[in-house]
Short mmCIF file of C-alpha atoms and ligand atoms in Angstrom, two decimals:
data_model
loop_
_atom_site.label_atom_id
_atom_site.label_comp_id
_atom_site.label_asym_id
_atom_site.label_seq_id
_atom_site.Cartn_x
_atom_site.Cartn_y
_atom_site.Cartn_z
CA MET C 1 17.73 13.30 -21.18
CA VAL C 2 15.66 10.25 -20.39
CA VAL C 3 11.99 10.84 -20.24
CA VAL C 4 9.79 9.20 -17.73
CA VAL C 5 6.63 8.59 -19.94
CA ASP C 6 3.67 7.53 -18.49
CA THR C 7 2.21 4.24 -19.81
CA VAL C 8 -1.01 4.09 -18.08
CA SER C 9 -2.94 7.02 -18.62
CA ALA C 10 -4.49 8.56 -21.79
CA THR C 11 -2.34 10.92 -22.46
CA PRO C 12 1.57 9.12 -22.89
CA LEU C 13 3.36 11.90 -23.81
CA ARG C 14 2.91 13.41 -20.01
CA PRO C 15 5.81 12.77 -18.04
CA ARG C 16 4.84 11.01 -15.42
CA HIS C 17 7.80 12.03 -12.97
CA PRO C 18 8.03 15.79 -13.57
CA GLU C 19 10.59 16.05 -10.41
CA LYS C 20 12.52 13.07 -11.24
CA VAL C 21 13.26 13.70 -15.22
CA ASN C 22 16.40 15.57 -14.48
CA ARG C 23 17.88 13.42 -12.15
CA PRO C 24 20.80 10.77 -13.36
CA ASP C 25 20.01 7.12 -13.95
CA ALA C 26 19.78 4.65 -10.58
CA LEU C 27 20.83 1.39 -12.02
CA SER C 28 20.10 -1.14 -9.91
CA PRO C 29 21.31 -5.15 -10.37
CA PRO C 30 19.31 -7.26 -12.55
CA LYS C 31 16.90 -9.19 -11.12
CA PRO C 32 17.31 -12.89 -9.69
CA ASP C 33 15.16 -15.71 -10.24
CA TRP C 34 13.28 -15.62 -7.49
CA ILE C 35 11.41 -12.47 -8.78
CA ARG C 36 9.04 -14.29 -11.26
CA VAL C 37 5.56 -12.73 -12.24
CA ARG C 38 3.16 -13.79 -14.12
CA ALA C 39 2.29 -12.21 -17.47
CA PRO C 40 -1.52 -10.78 -17.34
CA THR C 41 -3.12 -12.60 -19.73
CA THR C 42 -6.06 -14.96 -18.48
CA ARG C 43 -9.81 -14.50 -18.45
CA GLY C 44 -10.27 -13.35 -14.99
CA TYR C 45 -7.88 -10.35 -15.69
CA ALA C 46 -9.18 -9.04 -17.83
CA ASP C 47 -13.45 -9.46 -16.20
CA THR C 48 -11.41 -7.04 -13.56
CA ARG C 49 -9.85 -4.71 -15.93
CA ALA C 50 -13.51 -4.39 -17.96
CA ILE C 51 -14.96 -3.77 -14.46
CA VAL C 52 -12.23 -1.10 -13.51
CA ARG C 53 -12.82 0.45 -16.12
CA GLU C 54 -16.76 0.73 -16.62
CA ASN C 55 -16.27 2.17 -13.20
CA GLY C 56 -14.05 5.16 -14.44
CA LEU C 57 -12.02 3.39 -11.11
CA VAL C 58 -8.15 3.97 -10.21
CA THR C 59 -6.38 1.16 -9.25
CA VAL C 60 -2.73 1.04 -7.00
CA CYS C 61 -1.69 -2.52 -9.04
CA GLU C 62 -2.03 -0.66 -12.33
CA GLU C 63 -0.42 3.26 -11.05
CA ALA C 64 2.33 1.55 -9.13
CA GLY C 65 2.95 -0.86 -11.76
CA CYS C 66 2.28 -3.80 -9.08
CA PRO C 67 4.25 -7.84 -10.13
CA ASN C 68 1.44 -9.20 -8.43
CA ILE C 69 -1.15 -7.88 -11.00
CA GLY C 70 -1.68 -11.24 -13.42
CA GLU C 71 -2.69 -13.35 -10.19
CA CYS C 72 -4.79 -11.02 -8.19
CA TRP C 73 -6.92 -10.01 -11.39
CA ASP C 74 -6.94 -13.65 -12.42
CA LYS C 75 -8.98 -13.81 -8.63
CA LYS C 76 -10.64 -10.63 -9.02
CA HIS C 77 -8.68 -8.83 -6.31
CA ALA C 78 -8.14 -5.10 -7.10
CA THR C 79 -6.73 -2.16 -5.08
CA PHE C 80 -9.15 0.83 -5.88
CA MET C 81 -6.95 3.89 -5.52
CA ILE C 82 -9.18 6.45 -4.43
CA MET C 83 -8.78 10.50 -5.41
CA GLY C 84 -7.36 10.57 -8.57
CA ASP C 85 -4.44 9.37 -10.22
CA THR C 86 -2.04 12.32 -9.36
CA CYS C 87 -0.21 12.42 -5.81
CA THR C 88 0.57 15.26 -3.83
CA ARG C 89 3.94 13.55 -2.39
CA ALA C 90 6.88 12.42 -4.92
CA CYS C 91 8.65 9.66 -2.96
CA ALA C 92 11.69 7.65 -4.92
CA PHE C 93 9.96 4.62 -4.56
CA CYS C 94 7.27 5.51 -6.13
CA ASN C 95 5.49 4.87 -9.78
CA VAL C 96 2.55 6.82 -9.36
CA LYS C 97 1.87 10.41 -11.44
CA THR C 98 3.16 13.49 -8.93
CA GLY C 99 1.15 16.98 -9.70
CA LEU C 100 -1.11 18.50 -8.49
CA PRO C 101 -4.19 16.61 -8.05
CA GLY C 102 -8.09 17.44 -9.38
CA ALA C 103 -11.09 18.20 -7.40
CA LEU C 104 -12.70 14.76 -6.26
CA GLU C 105 -15.30 13.32 -7.57
CA ALA C 106 -18.36 13.41 -5.24
CA ASP C 107 -19.86 9.84 -6.86
CA GLU C 108 -16.65 7.80 -6.26
CA PRO C 109 -17.41 6.14 -3.38
CA GLU C 110 -20.46 4.66 -4.80
CA HIS C 111 -18.28 3.48 -7.33
CA VAL C 112 -15.70 1.73 -5.55
CA ALA C 113 -18.68 0.24 -3.69
CA GLU C 114 -20.72 -0.97 -6.79
CA ALA C 115 -17.48 -2.17 -8.51
CA THR C 116 -16.95 -4.34 -5.01
CA PHE C 117 -20.62 -6.07 -5.31
CA LYS C 118 -19.29 -6.64 -9.54
CA LEU C 119 -16.07 -8.26 -8.05
CA GLY C 120 -18.16 -10.34 -5.82
CA LEU C 121 -15.52 -9.21 -2.71
CA ALA C 122 -14.84 -10.46 0.37
CA HIS C 123 -12.36 -8.56 1.54
CA ILE C 124 -11.70 -5.41 -0.33
CA VAL C 125 -8.55 -2.78 -0.10
CA VAL C 126 -8.99 0.35 -0.23
CA THR C 127 -6.34 3.15 -0.64
CA SER C 128 -5.60 6.67 -2.38
CA VAL C 129 -2.71 9.12 -3.25
CA ASP C 130 -1.64 11.61 -1.18
CA ARG C 131 -3.76 14.89 -1.11
CA ASP C 132 -1.68 17.73 0.69
CA ASP C 133 -4.13 19.87 -0.60
CA LEU C 134 -7.03 19.04 0.46
CA ALA C 135 -7.90 20.93 4.44
CA ASP C 136 -8.73 16.88 5.43
CA GLY C 137 -6.35 15.46 3.40
CA GLY C 138 -8.91 13.09 1.86
CA ALA C 139 -10.36 11.77 5.14
CA GLU C 140 -13.66 12.33 4.77
CA HIS C 141 -13.84 11.02 1.55
CA PHE C 142 -12.48 8.05 2.46
CA ALA C 143 -14.93 7.57 5.25
CA LYS C 144 -17.79 8.26 2.80
CA THR C 145 -16.13 5.44 0.55
CA ILE C 146 -16.00 2.93 3.96
CA ARG C 147 -19.70 3.87 4.53
CA ALA C 148 -21.10 3.31 0.19
CA ILE C 149 -19.13 0.11 0.95
CA ARG C 150 -20.85 -1.23 4.22
CA ALA C 151 -24.18 0.40 2.24
CA ARG C 152 -24.04 -1.69 -0.92
CA CYS C 153 -21.87 -5.30 0.62
CA PRO C 154 -22.35 -5.31 4.25
CA ALA C 155 -20.70 -8.74 4.70
CA THR C 156 -17.43 -7.55 2.81
CA SER C 157 -14.58 -6.66 5.23
CA ILE C 158 -13.01 -3.67 4.20
CA GLU C 159 -9.24 -2.26 4.45
CA VAL C 160 -7.80 0.89 4.31
CA LEU C 161 -4.05 1.62 3.25
CA THR C 162 -4.00 5.43 4.24
CA PRO C 163 -1.35 8.48 3.66
CA ASP C 164 -0.18 9.88 6.80
CA PHE C 165 -2.70 12.69 6.98
CA LEU C 166 0.68 14.20 7.69
CA ARG C 167 -0.60 18.01 9.53
CA LYS C 168 -4.12 17.52 8.88
CA ASP C 169 -5.45 17.07 12.43
CA GLY C 170 -8.48 15.38 13.14
CA ALA C 171 -8.06 13.28 9.85
CA LEU C 172 -6.77 10.36 11.00
CA GLU C 173 -10.53 10.77 13.39
CA ILE C 174 -12.67 10.67 10.46
CA VAL C 175 -11.42 7.46 9.12
CA ALA C 176 -11.11 5.27 12.17
CA ALA C 177 -14.51 6.20 12.97
CA ALA C 178 -15.96 4.98 9.86
CA LYS C 179 -14.64 1.48 11.29
CA PRO C 180 -12.84 -0.15 8.58
CA ASP C 181 -11.87 -3.87 10.02
CA VAL C 182 -8.11 -2.90 9.17
CA PHE C 183 -6.39 0.43 9.27
CA ASN C 184 -2.93 0.00 7.25
CA HIS C 185 -0.13 3.19 6.81
CA ASN C 186 3.03 1.42 5.61
CA LEU C 187 6.33 2.75 6.82
CA GLU C 188 7.63 1.87 3.57
CA THR C 189 11.16 1.22 4.89
CA VAL C 190 13.86 2.20 7.75
CA PRO C 191 14.11 5.34 9.84
CA SER C 192 17.36 6.02 8.59
CA ARG C 193 16.16 5.90 5.03
CA TYR C 194 13.56 8.50 5.69
CA LEU C 195 15.37 11.40 3.97
CA SER C 196 16.04 9.66 0.40
CA VAL C 197 12.92 7.24 -0.01
CA ARG C 198 10.21 8.84 1.62
CA PRO C 199 11.52 12.55 2.47
CA GLY C 200 8.04 14.24 2.97
CA ALA C 201 7.10 11.36 5.55
CA ARG C 202 8.14 11.68 9.53
CA TYR C 203 9.07 8.18 10.87
CA PHE C 204 7.62 8.98 14.74
CA HIS C 205 4.93 10.93 12.99
CA SER C 206 3.82 7.11 10.89
CA ILE C 207 4.32 5.40 13.84
CA ARG C 208 2.31 7.15 16.25
CA LEU C 209 -0.52 7.40 13.39
CA LEU C 210 -1.20 3.53 13.69
CA GLN C 211 -0.74 3.80 17.44
CA ARG C 212 -3.55 6.06 17.64
CA VAL C 213 -5.78 4.33 15.64
CA LYS C 214 -5.59 1.25 18.04
CA GLU C 215 -5.93 3.67 20.98
CA ILE C 216 -9.48 5.21 19.72
CA ASP C 217 -10.94 1.64 18.66
CA PRO C 218 -9.09 -1.45 19.86
CA ALA C 219 -10.96 -3.14 17.64
CA ILE C 220 -9.68 -2.10 14.36
CA PHE C 221 -6.73 -4.39 13.07
CA THR C 222 -3.86 -2.55 12.63
CA LYS C 223 -1.01 -3.37 9.66
CA SER C 224 2.01 -1.78 8.12
CA GLY C 225 4.73 -2.84 5.46
CA ILE C 226 7.81 -1.39 4.77
CA MET C 227 10.23 -2.27 1.51
CA VAL C 228 13.78 -4.58 1.80
CA GLY C 229 16.52 -4.19 -0.74
CA LEU C 230 16.66 -0.17 -0.59
CA GLY C 231 20.12 -0.12 1.42
CA GLU C 232 18.44 -0.77 4.95
CA GLU C 233 20.46 -3.08 7.45
CA ARG C 234 19.21 -6.36 9.15
CA HIS C 235 19.35 -4.28 12.70
CA GLU C 236 17.14 -1.72 11.56
CA VAL C 237 14.03 -3.70 10.21
CA LEU C 238 14.17 -5.18 13.67
CA GLN C 239 14.05 -2.11 15.80
CA VAL C 240 11.38 -1.70 13.12
CA MET C 241 9.04 -4.53 14.29
CA ASP C 242 9.65 -3.63 17.93
CA ASP C 243 8.74 0.32 17.26
CA LEU C 244 5.36 -1.70 15.38
CA ARG C 245 4.97 -3.71 18.21
CA SER C 246 5.32 -0.29 20.46
CA ALA C 247 2.41 1.10 19.27
CA ASP C 248 0.56 -2.38 19.04
CA VAL C 249 0.50 -3.02 15.36
CA ASP C 250 -1.00 -6.51 14.73
CA PHE C 251 0.25 -7.32 10.90
CA LEU C 252 3.34 -6.58 9.22
CA THR C 253 4.46 -6.73 5.53
CA ILE C 254 8.06 -6.66 4.03
CA GLY C 255 8.32 -7.27 0.30
CA GLN C 256 11.18 -6.81 -1.90
CA TYR C 257 11.09 -3.08 -3.64
CA LEU C 258 11.39 -3.14 -7.49
CA GLN C 259 12.45 -0.34 -9.44
CA PRO C 260 9.53 1.44 -11.00
CA THR C 261 11.85 3.52 -14.05
CA ARG C 262 15.61 4.42 -13.56
CA LYS C 263 14.84 8.06 -12.05
CA HIS C 264 13.57 5.98 -9.00
CA HIS C 265 15.72 5.06 -6.39
CA ALA C 266 17.83 1.46 -7.34
CA VAL C 267 17.52 -1.63 -5.63
CA MET C 268 20.30 -1.71 -3.46
CA ARG C 269 20.01 -5.10 -3.04
CA TYR C 270 17.54 -8.27 -3.73
CA VAL C 271 17.06 -10.10 -0.60
CA PRO C 272 16.87 -13.88 -1.15
CA PRO C 273 14.00 -15.89 0.31
CA ASP C 274 15.69 -17.16 3.12
CA GLU C 275 15.83 -13.61 4.66
CA PHE C 276 12.89 -13.04 4.74
CA ALA C 277 11.55 -16.49 5.75
CA GLY C 278 14.29 -15.46 8.80
CA TYR C 279 12.49 -12.02 8.97
CA GLU C 280 9.10 -13.81 9.20
CA LYS C 281 9.98 -15.75 12.25
CA VAL C 282 11.46 -13.16 13.71
CA ALA C 283 8.19 -10.89 13.65
CA TYR C 284 6.05 -13.41 14.97
CA THR C 285 8.19 -13.69 18.11
CA LYS C 286 7.58 -10.50 18.74
CA GLY C 287 4.63 -10.66 19.17
CA PHE C 288 2.57 -9.93 15.71
CA LEU C 289 -0.69 -11.20 14.89
CA MET C 290 0.24 -12.25 11.02
CA VAL C 291 3.26 -11.54 9.45
CA SER C 292 3.68 -12.18 5.71
CA ALA C 293 7.28 -11.37 4.67
CA SER C 294 8.34 -12.79 1.23
CA PRO C 295 10.30 -11.01 -2.31
CA LEU C 296 6.59 -10.35 -3.99
CA THR C 297 4.59 -9.30 -0.76
CA ARG C 298 2.61 -6.22 -1.08
CA SER C 299 0.19 -4.84 1.34
CA SER C 300 -2.53 -5.73 -0.20
CA HIS C 301 -1.45 -9.70 -1.48
CA HIS C 302 -3.79 -11.99 -0.47
CA ALA C 303 -5.46 -9.54 1.96
CA GLY C 304 -8.85 -11.46 2.13
CA ASP C 305 -6.96 -14.50 3.24
CA ASP C 306 -4.80 -13.13 5.32
CA PHE C 307 -7.69 -11.01 6.90
CA ALA C 308 -9.47 -14.60 7.79
CA ARG C 309 -6.12 -15.59 9.81
CA LEU C 310 -5.67 -12.18 10.91
CA ARG C 311 -8.77 -12.63 12.99
CA ALA C 312 -8.70 -16.52 13.77
CA ALA C 313 -5.09 -15.59 15.32
CA ARG C 314 -6.93 -12.69 17.60
CA ALA C 315 -9.85 -14.98 18.22
CA ALA C 316 -7.22 -17.88 19.69
CA ILE C 317 -5.43 -15.50 21.49
CA SER C 318 -8.59 -14.22 23.20
CA ARG C 319 -10.17 -17.44 24.34
S1 LIG E 1 -0.67 -7.41 -4.97
FE1 LIG E 1 -2.00 -5.66 -4.65
S2 LIG E 1 -1.60 -3.48 -5.73
FE2 LIG E 1 -0.46 -5.34 -6.44
S3 LIG E 1 -2.27 -6.41 -7.99
FE3 LIG E 1 -2.60 -7.50 -5.94
S4 LIG E 1 -3.95 -6.62 -5.10
FE4 LIG E 1 -3.22 -4.67 -6.93
#
């Protein structure tokens, strides 16, 4: 039996995914040449790591084993994951630890704001684990974090990447009322793959969440992303684009799924770069203001530069 070992936390022998430990290994094909990443060894990386540690913060960059960490942290771009490092869901693609999370830390919003200040970020992305155990799914904590960053770093634009708040009535409204600049919620995959990839979520609910944000506050940019290589068909990706446009979503990201461990969903296929370029082209024709599609695209990758482009694109069409 293979044990999935926690490589991030200080208790390395705790299985990171107890629910996956007894699953058979899922074998993925070898990585192609176009999936190449820089090893995280630079001074900028070390500085970012120090600020994250000093403030006792968790990042999705580390927890999800993101391939872009060397590049992003070198530029002091980190995505903070609030409400702990343990998720109440157990998606088949995700490397974040599964289990029962601890209590919320009341001063976490201030710590995130302080780290944003110290990193000198013009744009910050804040995400979280799923907190199905909390009555509001963690919505108020998200809102407090947005307000704390606004107070400490008024010039910084704020992007939230939220869970789906399934069965948490009123949660989404709490986050939207705090007025993030970008509200991101990832669909992750096409609807036909939900049961295998994202079994705790509902495709229509996620689409509706994004649509609702726009209804509440049309000034907030909405954003969503999917991974490819999970067994989806091209026509299904195009359908997702149409569904997102029906919900008035502004920004689409598409990246290659990479398998965190052999206990996770297998990579069914490495999508070549020219297919990503094709997706990007089609998505623009469907009316997205911004599209980022490439093998290493992740929702928070280059998020600051993309936000500037997003704003410029909106300004251009409203002239
Ligand atoms: S792409 Fe996002 S999650 Fe990955 S290292 Fe960069 S900021 Fe972190």
